[in-house]
Amino acid sequence: MLKKLISVSLAGVLAVGLAACSSEESTKANGDANYPERGITLVAPSGAGGGGGAVYMAEYATKEVDNDYMMLVKSPPILINNNKAEGNSPYGYKDTTPLAQLTRDYGAIVVKADSKFQTLTDVLDAIKKDATGVTLAGGSAPGSMDHLVGILPAFEYGIDPKSVKYVSYDGGGEAVAALLGGNADVITTDASTIAEYVKSGDVRVLAVSSPERLEGELSEVPTFMEEGIDAEFTIWRGIFGPKNMTDGAKEYWSTKLEEMSASDEWKKELERNGWQSEYKNSEDFEAYLKTQEEVIVELLTALDMQK
């Protein structure tokens, strides 16, 4: 599953990047010579069907609430799962200590290379004409990230998002396979993971949810805004500590993560994995999560899927 691999590999890259930073300098920076005294566990939870790690989130928010040695890699599902009715998680970002945002990615609206759809508006017009005639697929469950990114343009285009025919698959790789196999007309997935299929000529990307055009293989792809859709959606990834993280541990990781985000090792890993850097410190990240939650609640409400 592509999304699971992204989260897990981010955890691995973090381990490399953090090791490259100076532990001695960071310890001196926060004045706590005792932390850390042992190894840190960094968890990147994921689940079948793109469940976003809701099961582990419950464990983290209850059993690890005071554990300064247990950290979490999360993305928008921490907001989505906490605000949707079906499969709802009672735990969200407020049950953690947001430490830093590290990367950003964007959604991509994708069709097979020989698809009749040439633009995003072609797809939206077809859905508006006959919603049952267009199958949208993604690698996450209804109400989850791929679904929300996919229905966002429809919502802004004046289409009832509940009318959009959405089929979920067990991860981004299976969604791509469904598209190539003719079982879906359009899929939505991460822009960073679809580039290899674009390069091979198997698919075309109609639009991306970024505020500006991306670089590399997708540099010629228009944004939602260029297609007349006044919307964007960022797939951020960040690091969280437990809710009751001590001040010393929080200061330590704030220093370490900021150092890592500026390191050459981290920049090389970002390039190698096709990720874009976007560092936000703890305070800015928490404020950003609040605004992102408002956007997600609006979409879930339009789908009648909010809790």
XYZ file of N, CA, C and O in Angstrom, residues 17-27 29-30 35-36 71 102 249-263 279:
132
model
N 17.773 11.006 9.671
C 17.986 12.447 9.796
C 18.293 12.876 11.216
O 19.168 13.709 11.454
N 17.572 12.289 12.166
C 17.798 12.661 13.551
C 19.161 12.201 14.030
O 19.834 12.882 14.809
N 19.573 11.030 13.549
C 20.897 10.525 13.938
C 22.000 11.442 13.424
O 23.078 11.537 14.021
N 21.722 12.116 12.310
C 22.725 13.003 11.719
C 22.887 14.304 12.498
O 23.866 15.014 12.344
N 21.891 14.619 13.332
C 21.965 15.842 14.131
C 22.783 15.575 15.395
O 22.883 14.452 15.867
N 23.311 16.612 15.955
C 24.167 16.455 17.132
C 23.346 16.342 18.399
O 22.685 17.283 18.818
N 23.362 15.167 19.030
C 22.641 14.960 20.281
C 23.182 15.854 21.385
O 22.439 16.415 22.178
N 24.486 16.013 21.434
C 25.100 16.820 22.490
C 24.659 18.266 22.409
O 24.277 18.876 23.406
N 24.650 18.826 21.178
C 24.252 20.219 21.013
C 22.793 20.417 21.369
O 22.411 21.400 21.989
N 21.937 19.456 20.982
C 20.514 19.592 21.266
C 20.241 19.526 22.750
O 19.397 20.228 23.281
N 20.959 18.629 23.459
C 20.766 18.509 24.893
C 21.158 19.806 25.591
O 20.454 20.293 26.474
N 21.030 22.692 24.309
C 20.114 23.759 23.912
C 18.904 23.824 24.815
O 18.376 24.888 25.072
N 18.449 22.674 25.309
C 17.244 22.731 26.140
C 17.544 22.604 27.632
O 16.641 22.616 28.448
N 17.617 13.812 29.371
C 16.720 13.287 28.321
C 17.379 13.428 26.960
O 17.921 14.494 26.645
N 17.344 12.401 26.125
C 16.804 11.057 26.406
C 17.858 10.145 27.021
O 19.040 10.251 26.703
N 6.896 8.347 20.144
C 6.492 9.427 19.252
C 5.740 8.873 18.059
O 5.826 7.692 17.736
N 6.779 18.395 8.988
C 8.050 18.221 8.291
C 7.923 18.207 6.777
O 8.834 18.654 6.079
N 11.301 17.336 27.343
C 11.274 16.482 26.153
C 10.758 17.258 24.946
O 11.278 17.124 23.834
N 9.737 18.086 25.160
C 9.190 18.880 24.060
C 10.250 19.844 23.513
O 10.413 19.991 22.295
N 10.964 20.512 24.413
C 12.007 21.440 23.989
C 13.128 20.703 23.249
O 13.661 21.186 22.242
N 13.465 19.522 23.754
C 14.517 18.734 23.122
C 14.135 18.400 21.687
O 14.922 18.612 20.758
N 12.922 17.893 21.481
C 12.516 17.476 20.136
C 12.262 18.672 19.227
O 12.487 18.601 18.019
N 11.807 19.756 19.796
C 11.637 20.965 18.984
C 12.974 21.390 18.394
O 13.073 21.740 17.207
N 14.022 21.333 19.224
C 15.353 21.689 18.757
C 15.873 20.685 17.737
O 16.391 21.050 16.672
N 15.721 19.385 18.045
C 16.237 18.334 17.167
C 15.559 18.356 15.794
O 16.225 18.226 14.762
N 14.249 18.500 15.793
C 13.511 18.443 14.527
C 13.804 19.665 13.659
O 13.867 19.566 12.428
N 13.965 20.809 14.301
C 14.326 22.004 13.528
C 15.720 21.835 12.926
O 15.956 22.178 11.765
N 16.655 21.311 13.706
C 17.998 21.043 13.193
C 17.950 20.074 12.011
O 18.597 20.271 10.982
N 17.178 19.011 12.190
C 17.099 17.995 11.151
C 16.518 18.556 9.864
O 16.991 18.252 8.763
N 15.496 19.410 9.979
C 14.825 19.947 8.791
C 15.760 20.803 7.936
O 15.510 20.994 6.745
N 16.821 21.289 8.548
C 17.777 22.125 7.816
C 19.018 21.358 7.386
O 19.899 21.926 6.727
N 19.104 20.084 7.737
C 20.317 19.319 7.460
C 20.377 18.854 6.007
O 19.356 18.637 5.351
N 8.551 22.854 7.065
C 8.747 22.791 8.503
C 7.880 23.834 9.206
O 7.864 25.001 8.827
